[in-house]
Structure formats: structure tokens, C-alpha cells
Amino acid sequence: MTQVADSPGHALQAAFDATIAHEQRVEPRDWMPDGYRRTLVRQIAQHAHSEIIGMQPEGNWLTRAPSLRRKSILMAKVQDEAGHGLYLYSAAETLGADRNDLTEKLISSAQKYSSIFNYPTLTYADVGTIGWLVDGAAICNQVPLCRSSYGPYARAMVRVCKEESFHQRQGYELLMTMMAGTDEQRAMVQESVDRFWWPSLMMFGPPDDESPNSAQSMAWGIKRHSNDELRQRFVDMSVPQAKALGVTLPDPDLVWNAERQAHDFGEPDWSEFMQVVKGNGPCSAQRLARRRQAHEDGAWVREAATAFARTQQAASRG
Ligand code: FAQ
């Protein structure tokens, strides 16, 4: 027993446990259990891939934005998503992950990205709805991740969340403007909200009793709240916003529960969620094909950058 307690492995595990118990940050130089590292790489990579694939649905409207102002705002937002991907891939690299390897895993479907980005953007109102609901859900999920136990992830999240809140507001402002417009514009907003409401609820992941990773991730302080807790928070936050906007949320079971001081709401279609996560979403094939193509088209840039870096290194060696 004493031998085990005194072993270096035990001391490292004890130091890690104490860091988690005292709500301190684990940093790249620190020892960490393999499972903790693997879980972080899995979640951070999925998150990074989501940011990059997430450029496509809104990017679809860049060339058709209705004014220069709307185009500039949308361009800035889509570029921000690329930046978020960059912060997150960098955070994954601090855990020993290789960025090329992660990209290969994305384009070969070996790693997931968020289900939400497999739905089409059919009208310009979708740009507003994505900002309001999708970025709104992302903020709900990601603000607690600013307190995640892994330092580089938590710090990346602080920057991401600041930008996401701008994204959420631009979406809401766009919808507000459309709601103050014609009947046709109002109908366009309502139709868009009808399509995006349920997929937005699915962003938080499966229900708690079907979430294989949540309990351990929460014990490690990677996740701070369960999927269902965050989904509830998002519904409670969205209801008054929908009212102010003048749209209805497409859920007949959505009602205030005074006893729980929270809204009751209907069950998302989890069989649809599973299909989308398996790669059978309405736009899954198109999103991955586009990413693969962009990766191939960028090969010459990576080659040139690598060659330039080699020349610089050689020059600095004299
Ligand atoms: N889609 O055991 P859990 C954005 C997978 S926001 C696809 O509950 P976990 C901003 C999960 O990976 C979107 N897969 O898993 C933006 C796991 O699979 P695995 C991205 C999903 O990790 C806005 C399995 O199901 N945000 O990009 C989904 O504890 C607008 C079992 O699930 C983040 O990634 C899903 N919705 O909890 C960009 C936030 N849900 O690996 C552009 C960080 C679950 O075991 C435009 N991530 N799965 O085979 C998280 O908070 C967590 O990873 C969850 C899932 C909550 C997503």
C-alpha cells in the first residue's frame, strides 16, 4: 500500500486531483490523466471543426447580402468564426494534437462537428436567426467553459464569448429590423425561426441520461453544467426575446412552470439528431465536400508557408 501511495504516478495523480478540487487551472506543462487529455482533444477539436464548418451556412449569403452595411457585418462575423477555429486548434495543439491530423479527421468524418451546421440557410432571415439562436445557444454553452479546468481552453473561450455576443446582437438586430418591415419580411423571420428552433436545442447534445461523456467531463471540471441544464437555460433566455421580437416559438408544450420557476418545453426529435450526427443531415455531404475542396485548394499556401519558414530557419542559423 505504502509503496503505491509513494509511487511517482500516485503523486502526480494526487497533484492533478488537488488542482481540480481547488478549482485551479491545469496547464500544458502539468501532468494529466490520459483520459482527461483525450476528452479535451475530442471536445476542443469538435468545437474547432464546428467553427470552421460553421462559416459555410452564413457564408452562403455573403454575395447576396441586401446592403453594403449588412455585407460588412456578415463578412466580419464569418471571419471571426475562422479566428475562433484558430484559437481552438491552437488550444488543442497545447495538448499534443497535430493540426494537420485534426483537419484530416474532420474531412474524413473521423471527428464530429456540431449538428446545427448541417441545416440549410434558405433565406436571408436565416442569417439573423443563426445570430440570435445559434450564437445565443453557443454563448449559453460557452460562457461556463470560460471556467473550464484546462487553462488554454478556458482562455480561448473568454475571447470567443466576447465575439459571440456581438454575433448574437447583430442577429437579433437584423431580425428586429425585418420585423419592423413588411408582412412578407415578418413571415420570412417566423419561417426561419420555425426551422432553426429545434436544431438549436439539439446543439446542447443528447439528454443527460443518454450523454456518455457528461458525468466524467463535469467531474474533471471540463464541463460545468449538464446538457439539459444548459438547454433549459437557453429556453428560459429565448422566450422573452421571442416575445420582444414578435415571433412564436414552434413548440405547443412551451409553458411557464411557476413551481419550477422555469419553462416546460417539448422534446426535440432525438432520432433526427442521431441521423444528423451520423452524417445524414440535409447538408452534411455538401458541407464536408466544400471543406475538402477548400483544403485541397489551400495546399499551395501551406507548401509556400512551410518553404518560407524553412528558408527563415536556415537564414537564422547563418
Ligand atoms: N452535434 O456525451 P455527450 C459554434 C456528440 S457553437 C454533433 O453529451 P459531450 C459557434 C458528442 O461529441 C457549436 N455532435 O458529449 C458558431 C459525443 O460524441 P463522441 C460548437 C454532438 O462532449 C455559431 C456524443 O455526441 N460548440 O460553433 C452534439 O460531453 C454560429 C455524445 O454526447 C461546441 O462544440 C451536437 N450538437 O457534450 C459558429 C461547444 N452534441 O465524441 C458559426 C463545446 C453531442 O463521444 C456560426 N462542446 N455530440 O463520439 C461542448 O460543450 C460539448 O462537447 C457538447 C457535447 C455539449 C457539444
mmCIF file of C-alpha atoms and ligand atoms in Angstrom:
data_model
loop_
_atom_site.group_PDB
_atom_site.id
_atom_site.type_symbol
_atom_site.label_atom_id
_atom_site.label_comp_id
_atom_site.label_asym_id
_atom_site.label_seq_id
_atom_site.Cartn_x
_atom_site.Cartn_y
_atom_site.Cartn_z
ATOM 1 C CA MET A 1 0.000 0.000 0.000
ATOM 2 C CA THR A 2 2.692 2.412 1.151
ATOM 3 C CA GLN A 3 4.647 1.553 -1.956
ATOM 4 C CA VAL A 4 1.677 2.506 -4.178
ATOM 5 C CA ALA A 5 0.972 5.708 -2.227
ATOM 6 C CA ASP A 6 4.581 6.792 -2.582
ATOM 7 C CA SER A 7 4.898 5.917 -6.262
ATOM 8 C CA PRO A 8 5.563 8.833 -8.640
ATOM 9 C CA GLY A 9 2.372 8.001 -10.589
ATOM 10 C CA HIS A 10 0.284 8.289 -7.456
ATOM 11 C CA ALA A 11 1.864 11.627 -6.519
ATOM 12 C CA LEU A 12 1.126 13.019 -9.985
ATOM 13 C CA GLN A 13 -2.481 11.846 -9.858
ATOM 14 C CA ALA A 14 -2.858 13.347 -6.366
ATOM 15 C CA ALA A 15 -1.460 16.688 -7.567
ATOM 16 C CA PHE A 16 -3.881 16.676 -10.521
ATOM 17 C CA ASP A 17 -6.844 15.796 -8.260
ATOM 18 C CA ALA A 18 -5.893 18.622 -5.884
ATOM 19 C CA THR A 19 -5.722 21.102 -8.775
ATOM 20 C CA ILE A 20 -9.246 20.113 -9.861
ATOM 21 C CA ALA A 21 -10.597 20.068 -6.286
ATOM 22 C CA HIS A 22 -9.224 23.555 -5.593
ATOM 23 C CA GLU A 23 -10.672 24.926 -8.825
ATOM 24 C CA GLN A 24 -7.199 25.775 -10.112
ATOM 25 C CA ARG A 25 -6.200 25.537 -13.746
ATOM 26 C CA VAL A 26 -4.408 22.617 -15.367
ATOM 27 C CA GLU A 27 -1.728 23.958 -17.709
ATOM 28 C CA PRO A 28 0.029 22.254 -20.670
ATOM 29 C CA ARG A 29 3.214 21.611 -18.630
ATOM 30 C CA ASP A 30 1.262 19.758 -15.916
ATOM 31 C CA TRP A 31 0.808 16.012 -15.723
ATOM 32 C CA MET A 32 -2.754 14.979 -16.550
ATOM 33 C CA PRO A 33 -4.520 11.607 -16.903
ATOM 34 C CA ASP A 34 -4.681 10.246 -20.454
ATOM 35 C CA GLY A 35 -8.493 10.260 -20.348
ATOM 36 C CA TYR A 36 -8.553 13.961 -19.404
ATOM 37 C CA ARG A 37 -6.234 14.799 -22.317
ATOM 38 C CA ARG A 38 -8.247 12.647 -24.755
ATOM 39 C CA THR A 39 -11.556 14.182 -23.668
ATOM 40 C CA LEU A 40 -10.206 17.684 -24.101
ATOM 41 C CA VAL A 41 -8.752 16.966 -27.534
ATOM 42 C CA ARG A 42 -12.100 15.397 -28.566
ATOM 43 C CA GLN A 43 -14.207 18.319 -27.341
ATOM 44 C CA ILE A 44 -11.854 21.110 -28.448
ATOM 45 C CA ALA A 45 -11.375 19.540 -31.899
ATOM 46 C CA GLN A 46 -15.124 19.111 -32.365
ATOM 47 C CA HIS A 47 -15.577 22.700 -31.296
ATOM 48 C CA ALA A 48 -12.843 23.975 -33.662
ATOM 49 C CA HIS A 49 -14.300 21.986 -36.579
ATOM 50 C CA SER A 50 -17.730 23.474 -35.791
ATOM 51 C CA GLU A 51 -16.367 26.994 -36.067
ATOM 52 C CA ILE A 52 -14.777 26.245 -39.434
ATOM 53 C CA ILE A 53 -17.723 24.353 -40.934
ATOM 54 C CA GLY A 54 -19.974 26.971 -39.312
ATOM 55 C CA MET A 55 -18.597 29.571 -41.747
ATOM 56 C CA GLN A 56 -20.464 27.911 -44.610
ATOM 57 C CA PRO A 57 -24.176 28.390 -43.825
ATOM 58 C CA GLU A 58 -23.840 32.153 -43.389
ATOM 59 C CA GLY A 59 -21.065 32.440 -45.981
ATOM 60 C CA ASN A 60 -23.755 31.274 -48.414
ATOM 61 C CA TRP A 61 -25.330 34.767 -48.133
ATOM 62 C CA LEU A 62 -22.198 36.919 -48.425
ATOM 63 C CA THR A 63 -22.628 37.598 -52.124
ATOM 64 C CA ARG A 64 -26.351 38.290 -51.721
ATOM 65 C CA ALA A 65 -26.433 40.499 -48.619
ATOM 66 C CA PRO A 66 -29.065 43.203 -49.164
ATOM 67 C CA SER A 67 -26.792 46.202 -48.486
ATOM 68 C CA LEU A 68 -23.145 47.135 -48.068
ATOM 69 C CA ARG A 69 -23.710 47.521 -44.316
ATOM 70 C CA ARG A 70 -25.197 44.027 -43.990
ATOM 71 C CA LYS A 71 -22.429 42.595 -46.127
ATOM 72 C CA SER A 72 -19.675 44.172 -43.985
ATOM 73 C CA ILE A 73 -21.264 42.889 -40.783
ATOM 74 C CA LEU A 74 -21.684 39.385 -42.187
ATOM 75 C CA MET A 75 -18.147 39.329 -43.573
ATOM 76 C CA ALA A 76 -16.754 40.332 -40.157
ATOM 77 C CA LYS A 77 -18.792 37.620 -38.433
ATOM 78 C CA VAL A 78 -17.751 34.857 -40.803
ATOM 79 C CA GLN A 79 -14.105 35.889 -40.454
ATOM 80 C CA ASP A 80 -14.487 35.811 -36.666
ATOM 81 C CA GLU A 81 -15.563 32.159 -36.892
ATOM 82 C CA ALA A 82 -12.294 31.364 -38.700
ATOM 83 C CA GLY A 83 -10.465 33.124 -35.862
ATOM 84 C CA HIS A 84 -12.321 31.044 -33.283
ATOM 85 C CA GLY A 85 -11.260 27.899 -35.122
ATOM 86 C CA LEU A 86 -7.685 29.150 -34.946
ATOM 87 C CA TYR A 87 -7.801 29.794 -31.168
ATOM 88 C CA LEU A 88 -9.278 26.346 -30.629
ATOM 89 C CA TYR A 89 -6.879 24.401 -32.864
ATOM 90 C CA SER A 90 -4.064 26.210 -31.020
ATOM 91 C CA ALA A 91 -5.542 25.123 -27.675
ATOM 92 C CA ALA A 92 -5.699 21.517 -28.963
ATOM 93 C CA GLU A 93 -2.030 21.759 -30.010
ATOM 94 C CA THR A 94 -1.041 22.546 -26.405
ATOM 95 C CA LEU A 95 -2.313 19.019 -25.607
ATOM 96 C CA GLY A 96 -0.038 17.458 -28.214
ATOM 97 C CA ALA A 97 -2.619 17.258 -31.016
ATOM 98 C CA ASP A 98 -1.403 17.899 -34.543
ATOM 99 C CA ARG A 99 -3.431 20.387 -36.568
ATOM 100 C CA ASN A 100 -2.989 18.544 -39.885
ATOM 101 C CA ASP A 101 -4.113 15.362 -38.241
ATOM 102 C CA LEU A 102 -7.222 17.099 -36.826
ATOM 103 C CA THR A 103 -8.063 18.505 -40.268
ATOM 104 C CA GLU A 104 -7.707 15.039 -41.801
ATOM 105 C CA LYS A 105 -10.035 13.675 -39.134
ATOM 106 C CA LEU A 106 -12.612 16.342 -39.941
ATOM 107 C CA ILE A 107 -12.600 15.790 -43.693
ATOM 108 C CA SER A 108 -12.632 12.003 -43.339
ATOM 109 C CA SER A 109 -15.553 12.213 -40.845
ATOM 110 C CA ALA A 110 -13.458 10.575 -38.125
ATOM 111 C CA GLN A 111 -14.297 13.521 -35.852
ATOM 112 C CA LYS A 112 -17.623 15.259 -35.435
ATOM 113 C CA TYR A 113 -18.711 18.870 -35.699
ATOM 114 C CA SER A 114 -21.895 20.490 -34.424
ATOM 115 C CA SER A 115 -25.128 19.123 -35.880
ATOM 116 C CA ILE A 116 -26.534 22.638 -36.374
ATOM 117 C CA PHE A 117 -24.306 23.399 -39.361
ATOM 118 C CA ASN A 118 -25.849 20.603 -41.407
ATOM 119 C CA TYR A 119 -29.057 22.570 -41.927
ATOM 120 C CA PRO A 120 -29.509 24.845 -44.963
ATOM 121 C CA THR A 121 -29.778 28.643 -44.958
ATOM 122 C CA LEU A 122 -32.723 29.179 -47.286
ATOM 123 C CA THR A 123 -33.477 32.892 -46.805
ATOM 124 C CA TYR A 124 -31.632 35.986 -45.627
ATOM 125 C CA ALA A 125 -33.622 35.850 -42.377
ATOM 126 C CA ASP A 126 -31.559 32.742 -41.550
ATOM 127 C CA VAL A 127 -28.525 35.000 -41.088
ATOM 128 C CA GLY A 128 -30.430 36.808 -38.316
ATOM 129 C CA THR A 129 -31.809 33.602 -36.824
ATOM 130 C CA ILE A 130 -28.375 31.983 -36.712
ATOM 131 C CA GLY A 131 -27.041 35.059 -34.894
ATOM 132 C CA TRP A 132 -29.939 35.111 -32.435
ATOM 133 C CA LEU A 133 -30.493 31.404 -31.754
ATOM 134 C CA VAL A 134 -27.319 29.592 -32.826
ATOM 135 C CA ASP A 135 -24.882 32.138 -31.404
ATOM 136 C CA GLY A 136 -27.252 32.511 -28.435
ATOM 137 C CA ALA A 137 -27.032 28.766 -27.768
ATOM 138 C CA ALA A 138 -23.266 28.868 -28.313
ATOM 139 C CA ILE A 139 -22.919 31.643 -25.701
ATOM 140 C CA CYS A 140 -25.086 29.739 -23.216
ATOM 141 C CA ASN A 141 -22.880 26.692 -23.670
ATOM 142 C CA GLN A 142 -19.557 28.505 -23.818
ATOM 143 C CA VAL A 143 -19.716 31.126 -21.044
ATOM 144 C CA PRO A 144 -19.360 28.346 -18.420
ATOM 145 C CA LEU A 145 -16.450 26.934 -20.469
ATOM 146 C CA CYS A 146 -14.539 30.151 -19.628
ATOM 147 C CA ARG A 147 -14.187 28.454 -16.205
ATOM 148 C CA SER A 148 -13.128 25.137 -17.698
ATOM 149 C CA SER A 149 -10.323 23.452 -15.757
ATOM 150 C CA TYR A 150 -7.904 23.430 -18.716
ATOM 151 C CA GLY A 151 -6.198 26.843 -18.916
ATOM 152 C CA PRO A 152 -5.669 27.276 -22.681
ATOM 153 C CA TYR A 153 -9.265 26.200 -23.455
ATOM 154 C CA ALA A 154 -10.753 28.481 -20.798
ATOM 155 C CA ARG A 155 -8.707 31.463 -22.015
ATOM 156 C CA ALA A 156 -9.660 30.829 -25.655
ATOM 157 C CA MET A 157 -13.304 30.748 -24.571
ATOM 158 C CA VAL A 158 -13.076 34.216 -22.998
ATOM 159 C CA ARG A 159 -12.118 35.712 -26.352
ATOM 160 C CA VAL A 160 -14.606 33.596 -28.291
ATOM 161 C CA CYS A 161 -17.505 34.555 -25.999
ATOM 162 C CA LYS A 162 -16.818 38.281 -26.355
ATOM 163 C CA GLU A 163 -17.114 37.944 -30.114
ATOM 164 C CA GLU A 164 -20.111 35.601 -29.938
ATOM 165 C CA SER A 165 -22.035 38.194 -28.006
ATOM 166 C CA PHE A 166 -21.500 40.689 -30.834
ATOM 167 C CA HIS A 167 -22.680 37.974 -33.231
ATOM 168 C CA GLN A 168 -25.806 37.340 -31.206
ATOM 169 C CA ARG A 169 -26.680 41.029 -31.098
ATOM 170 C CA GLN A 170 -26.155 41.558 -34.821
ATOM 171 C CA GLY A 171 -28.539 38.652 -35.496
ATOM 172 C CA TYR A 172 -31.171 39.999 -33.145
ATOM 173 C CA GLU A 173 -30.856 43.496 -34.586
ATOM 174 C CA LEU A 174 -31.258 42.117 -38.111
ATOM 175 C CA LEU A 175 -34.422 40.252 -37.093
ATOM 176 C CA MET A 176 -35.761 43.341 -35.277
ATOM 177 C CA THR A 177 -35.269 45.357 -38.467
ATOM 178 C CA MET A 178 -37.062 42.749 -40.564
ATOM 179 C CA MET A 179 -39.915 42.521 -38.037
ATOM 180 C CA ALA A 180 -40.409 46.287 -38.401
ATOM 181 C CA GLY A 181 -40.651 45.838 -42.183
ATOM 182 C CA THR A 182 -43.337 44.328 -44.419
ATOM 183 C CA ASP A 183 -45.669 41.382 -43.762
ATOM 184 C CA GLU A 184 -43.538 39.361 -46.142
ATOM 185 C CA GLN A 185 -40.405 40.096 -44.111
ATOM 186 C CA ARG A 186 -42.156 39.182 -40.854
ATOM 187 C CA ALA A 187 -43.326 35.903 -42.384
ATOM 188 C CA MET A 188 -39.765 35.224 -43.538
ATOM 189 C CA VAL A 189 -38.455 35.678 -39.977
ATOM 190 C CA GLN A 190 -41.146 33.418 -38.496
ATOM 191 C CA GLU A 191 -40.487 30.693 -41.061
ATOM 192 C CA SER A 192 -36.774 30.854 -40.320
ATOM 193 C CA VAL A 193 -37.318 30.653 -36.536
ATOM 194 C CA ASP A 194 -39.631 27.652 -37.096
ATOM 195 C CA ARG A 195 -36.831 25.811 -38.921
ATOM 196 C CA PHE A 196 -33.987 26.699 -36.541
ATOM 197 C CA TRP A 197 -35.633 26.375 -33.103
ATOM 198 C CA TRP A 198 -35.416 22.599 -32.656
ATOM 199 C CA PRO A 199 -31.945 22.168 -34.228
ATOM 200 C CA SER A 200 -30.734 24.951 -31.856
ATOM 201 C CA LEU A 201 -31.974 22.961 -28.849
ATOM 202 C CA MET A 202 -30.080 19.934 -30.181
ATOM 203 C CA MET A 203 -26.796 21.882 -30.090
ATOM 204 C CA PHE A 204 -26.558 21.173 -26.342
ATOM 205 C CA GLY A 205 -26.161 17.461 -27.023
ATOM 206 C CA PRO A 206 -28.245 14.426 -26.056
ATOM 207 C CA PRO A 207 -30.372 14.349 -22.885
ATOM 208 C CA ASP A 208 -28.351 13.850 -19.691
ATOM 209 C CA ASP A 209 -29.319 10.207 -19.265
ATOM 210 C CA GLU A 210 -28.008 9.490 -22.791
ATOM 211 C CA SER A 211 -24.851 11.600 -22.602
ATOM 212 C CA PRO A 212 -21.919 9.200 -22.145
ATOM 213 C CA ASN A 213 -19.312 11.902 -21.533
ATOM 214 C CA SER A 214 -21.032 14.437 -19.286
ATOM 215 C CA ALA A 215 -20.512 12.916 -15.820
ATOM 216 C CA GLN A 216 -16.754 12.439 -16.218
ATOM 217 C CA SER A 217 -16.303 15.786 -18.007
ATOM 218 C CA MET A 218 -18.095 17.546 -15.158
ATOM 219 C CA ALA A 219 -16.063 15.673 -12.515
ATOM 220 C CA TRP A 220 -12.915 16.923 -14.279
ATOM 221 C CA GLY A 221 -14.269 20.469 -14.445
ATOM 222 C CA ILE A 222 -14.108 20.499 -18.257
ATOM 223 C CA LYS A 223 -17.888 20.962 -18.495
ATOM 224 C CA ARG A 224 -19.521 22.974 -15.714
ATOM 225 C CA HIS A 225 -23.181 22.143 -16.409
ATOM 226 C CA SER A 226 -25.026 19.219 -17.928
ATOM 227 C CA ASN A 227 -26.543 19.301 -21.430
ATOM 228 C CA ASP A 228 -30.103 19.518 -20.065
ATOM 229 C CA GLU A 229 -29.243 22.310 -17.605
ATOM 230 C CA LEU A 230 -27.848 24.445 -20.412
ATOM 231 C CA ARG A 231 -30.760 23.629 -22.724
ATOM 232 C CA GLN A 232 -33.173 24.800 -20.007
ATOM 233 C CA ARG A 233 -31.183 28.000 -19.518
ATOM 234 C CA PHE A 234 -31.325 28.672 -23.269
ATOM 235 C CA VAL A 235 -35.107 28.149 -23.453
ATOM 236 C CA ASP A 236 -35.685 30.463 -20.471
ATOM 237 C CA MET A 237 -33.459 33.102 -22.041
ATOM 238 C CA SER A 238 -35.068 32.843 -25.504
ATOM 239 C CA VAL A 239 -38.751 33.074 -24.553
ATOM 240 C CA PRO A 240 -38.758 36.775 -23.547
ATOM 241 C CA GLN A 241 -36.514 37.582 -26.513
ATOM 242 C CA ALA A 242 -39.008 35.913 -28.885
ATOM 243 C CA LYS A 243 -41.813 37.917 -27.283
ATOM 244 C CA ALA A 244 -39.946 41.206 -27.718
ATOM 245 C CA LEU A 245 -39.273 40.264 -31.325
ATOM 246 C CA GLY A 246 -42.895 39.314 -32.007
ATOM 247 C CA VAL A 247 -42.287 35.733 -33.149
ATOM 248 C CA THR A 248 -43.703 32.489 -31.789
ATOM 249 C CA LEU A 249 -41.502 29.546 -30.891
ATOM 250 C CA PRO A 250 -42.769 26.383 -32.629
ATOM 251 C CA ASP A 251 -43.434 24.310 -29.514
ATOM 252 C CA PRO A 252 -47.026 23.749 -28.329
ATOM 253 C CA ASP A 253 -45.699 22.403 -24.997
ATOM 254 C CA LEU A 254 -43.735 25.545 -24.160
ATOM 255 C CA VAL A 255 -45.249 26.982 -20.991
ATOM 256 C CA TRP A 256 -44.070 28.749 -17.815
ATOM 257 C CA ASN A 257 -43.938 26.457 -14.802
ATOM 258 C CA ALA A 258 -44.312 28.639 -11.692
ATOM 259 C CA GLU A 259 -43.351 25.815 -9.363
ATOM 260 C CA ARG A 260 -40.027 25.174 -11.114
ATOM 261 C CA GLN A 261 -39.598 28.877 -11.987
ATOM 262 C CA ALA A 262 -38.634 27.708 -15.475
ATOM 263 C CA HIS A 263 -40.311 26.847 -18.766
ATOM 264 C CA ASP A 264 -41.573 23.380 -19.560
ATOM 265 C CA PHE A 265 -40.926 22.526 -23.179
ATOM 266 C CA GLY A 266 -41.297 19.708 -25.694
ATOM 267 C CA GLU A 267 -38.782 17.011 -26.563
ATOM 268 C CA PRO A 268 -36.541 17.587 -29.598
ATOM 269 C CA ASP A 269 -36.657 14.807 -32.200
ATOM 270 C CA TRP A 270 -33.649 12.817 -30.993
ATOM 271 C CA SER A 271 -33.845 10.370 -33.889
ATOM 272 C CA GLU A 272 -33.318 13.319 -36.262
ATOM 273 C CA PHE A 273 -30.372 14.425 -34.080
ATOM 274 C CA MET A 274 -28.778 10.966 -34.271
ATOM 275 C CA GLN A 275 -29.170 10.924 -38.055
ATOM 276 C CA VAL A 276 -27.549 14.355 -38.391
ATOM 277 C CA VAL A 277 -24.676 13.400 -36.060
ATOM 278 C CA LYS A 278 -24.113 10.235 -38.119
ATOM 279 C CA GLY A 279 -23.568 12.409 -41.201
ATOM 280 C CA ASN A 280 -27.050 12.173 -42.703
ATOM 281 C CA GLY A 281 -28.146 15.774 -42.143
ATOM 282 C CA PRO A 282 -29.715 17.756 -45.014
ATOM 283 C CA CYS A 283 -26.387 19.444 -45.889
ATOM 284 C CA SER A 284 -23.815 17.050 -44.340
ATOM 285 C CA ALA A 285 -22.350 15.817 -47.638
ATOM 286 C CA GLN A 286 -22.230 19.327 -49.102
ATOM 287 C CA ARG A 287 -20.514 20.821 -46.016
ATOM 288 C CA LEU A 288 -17.773 18.190 -45.973
ATOM 289 C CA ALA A 289 -17.243 18.293 -49.739
ATOM 290 C CA ARG A 290 -16.828 22.082 -49.565
ATOM 291 C CA ARG A 291 -14.314 21.783 -46.700
ATOM 292 C CA ARG A 292 -12.347 19.077 -48.526
ATOM 293 C CA GLN A 293 -12.219 21.224 -51.642
ATOM 294 C CA ALA A 294 -11.084 24.290 -49.676
ATOM 295 C CA HIS A 295 -8.370 22.195 -48.015
ATOM 296 C CA GLU A 296 -7.106 20.914 -51.376
ATOM 297 C CA ASP A 297 -7.238 24.410 -52.896
ATOM 298 C CA GLY A 298 -5.136 25.682 -49.990
ATOM 299 C CA ALA A 299 -2.352 23.105 -50.441
ATOM 300 C CA TRP A 300 -0.104 25.570 -52.311
ATOM 301 C CA VAL A 301 -0.432 28.114 -49.471
ATOM 302 C CA ARG A 302 0.653 25.534 -46.888
ATOM 303 C CA GLU A 303 3.559 24.454 -49.093
ATOM 304 C CA ALA A 304 4.683 28.054 -49.646
ATOM 305 C CA ALA A 305 4.404 28.870 -45.926
ATOM 306 C CA THR A 306 6.406 25.759 -44.970
ATOM 307 C CA ALA A 307 9.089 26.544 -47.555
ATOM 308 C CA PHE A 308 9.284 30.157 -46.321
ATOM 309 C CA ALA A 309 9.607 29.013 -42.696
ATOM 310 C CA ARG A 310 12.437 26.644 -43.698
ATOM 311 C CA THR A 311 14.284 29.448 -45.501
ATOM 312 C CA GLN A 312 13.929 31.703 -42.456
ATOM 313 C CA GLN A 313 15.234 28.981 -40.149
ATOM 314 C CA ALA A 314 18.202 28.328 -42.435
ATOM 315 C CA ALA A 315 18.965 32.082 -42.596
ATOM 316 C CA SER A 316 18.788 32.448 -38.807
ATOM 317 C CA ARG A 317 21.267 29.554 -38.436
ATOM 318 C CA GLY A 318 23.636 31.595 -40.572
HETATM 319 N N1 FAQ B 1 -23.553 17.907 -32.714
HETATM 320 O O1 FAQ B 1 -21.677 12.743 -24.192
HETATM 321 P P1 FAQ B 1 -22.091 13.933 -24.980
HETATM 322 C C1 FAQ B 1 -20.247 27.288 -32.674
HETATM 323 C C2 FAQ B 1 -21.682 14.213 -29.713
HETATM 324 S S1 FAQ B 1 -21.161 26.508 -31.477
HETATM 325 C C3 FAQ B 1 -22.710 16.903 -33.033
HETATM 326 O O2 FAQ B 1 -23.142 14.804 -24.394
HETATM 327 P P2 FAQ B 1 -20.065 15.991 -24.701
HETATM 328 C C4 FAQ B 1 -20.347 28.795 -32.784
HETATM 329 C C5 FAQ B 1 -20.519 14.320 -28.745
HETATM 330 O O3 FAQ B 1 -19.395 14.892 -29.346
HETATM 331 C C6 FAQ B 1 -21.141 24.749 -31.799
HETATM 332 N N2 FAQ B 1 -22.272 16.001 -32.123
HETATM 333 O O4 FAQ B 1 -20.804 14.760 -25.417
HETATM 334 C C7 FAQ B 1 -20.822 29.253 -34.117
HETATM 335 C C8 FAQ B 1 -20.314 12.884 -28.379
HETATM 336 O O5 FAQ B 1 -19.630 12.229 -29.434
HETATM 337 P P3 FAQ B 1 -18.282 11.342 -29.217
HETATM 338 C C9 FAQ B 1 -19.952 24.009 -31.242
HETATM 339 C C10 FAQ B 1 -22.721 16.145 -30.865
HETATM 340 O O6 FAQ B 1 -18.832 16.279 -25.458
HETATM 341 C C11 FAQ B 1 -22.060 29.880 -34.220
HETATM 342 C C12 FAQ B 1 -21.716 12.297 -28.398
HETATM 343 O O7 FAQ B 1 -22.484 13.171 -29.213
HETATM 344 N N3 FAQ B 1 -19.830 24.164 -29.826
HETATM 345 O O8 FAQ B 1 -19.576 26.604 -33.354
HETATM 346 C C13 FAQ B 1 -23.585 17.181 -30.483
HETATM 347 O O9 FAQ B 1 -19.939 15.754 -23.233
HETATM 348 C C14 FAQ B 1 -22.522 30.336 -35.463
HETATM 349 C C15 FAQ B 1 -22.324 12.178 -27.018
HETATM 350 O O10 FAQ B 1 -22.594 13.474 -26.435
HETATM 351 C C16 FAQ B 1 -19.106 23.320 -29.064
HETATM 352 O O11 FAQ B 1 -18.537 22.368 -29.557
HETATM 353 C C17 FAQ B 1 -24.011 18.083 -31.473
HETATM 354 N N4 FAQ B 1 -24.861 19.087 -31.204
HETATM 355 O O12 FAQ B 1 -21.081 17.200 -24.866
HETATM 356 C C18 FAQ B 1 -20.058 29.096 -35.268
HETATM 357 C C19 FAQ B 1 -19.037 23.662 -27.598
HETATM 358 N N5 FAQ B 1 -23.843 17.040 -29.156
HETATM 359 O O13 FAQ B 1 -17.149 12.307 -29.344
HETATM 360 C C20 FAQ B 1 -20.523 29.549 -36.521
HETATM 361 C C21 FAQ B 1 -18.087 22.784 -26.832
HETATM 362 C C22 FAQ B 1 -23.171 15.954 -28.730
HETATM 363 O O14 FAQ B 1 -18.351 10.751 -27.848
HETATM 364 C C23 FAQ B 1 -21.766 30.183 -36.605
HETATM 365 N N6 FAQ B 1 -18.567 21.437 -26.721
HETATM 366 N N7 FAQ B 1 -22.494 15.428 -29.758
HETATM 367 O O15 FAQ B 1 -18.289 10.363 -30.321
HETATM 368 C C24 FAQ B 1 -19.412 21.004 -25.726
HETATM 369 O O16 FAQ B 1 -19.828 21.760 -24.872
HETATM 370 C C25 FAQ B 1 -19.764 19.543 -25.710
HETATM 371 O O17 FAQ B 1 -18.829 18.843 -26.499
HETATM 372 C C26 FAQ B 1 -21.214 19.235 -26.182
HETATM 373 C C27 FAQ B 1 -21.415 17.698 -26.137
HETATM 374 C C28 FAQ B 1 -22.218 19.904 -25.262
HETATM 375 C C29 FAQ B 1 -21.440 19.701 -27.628
#
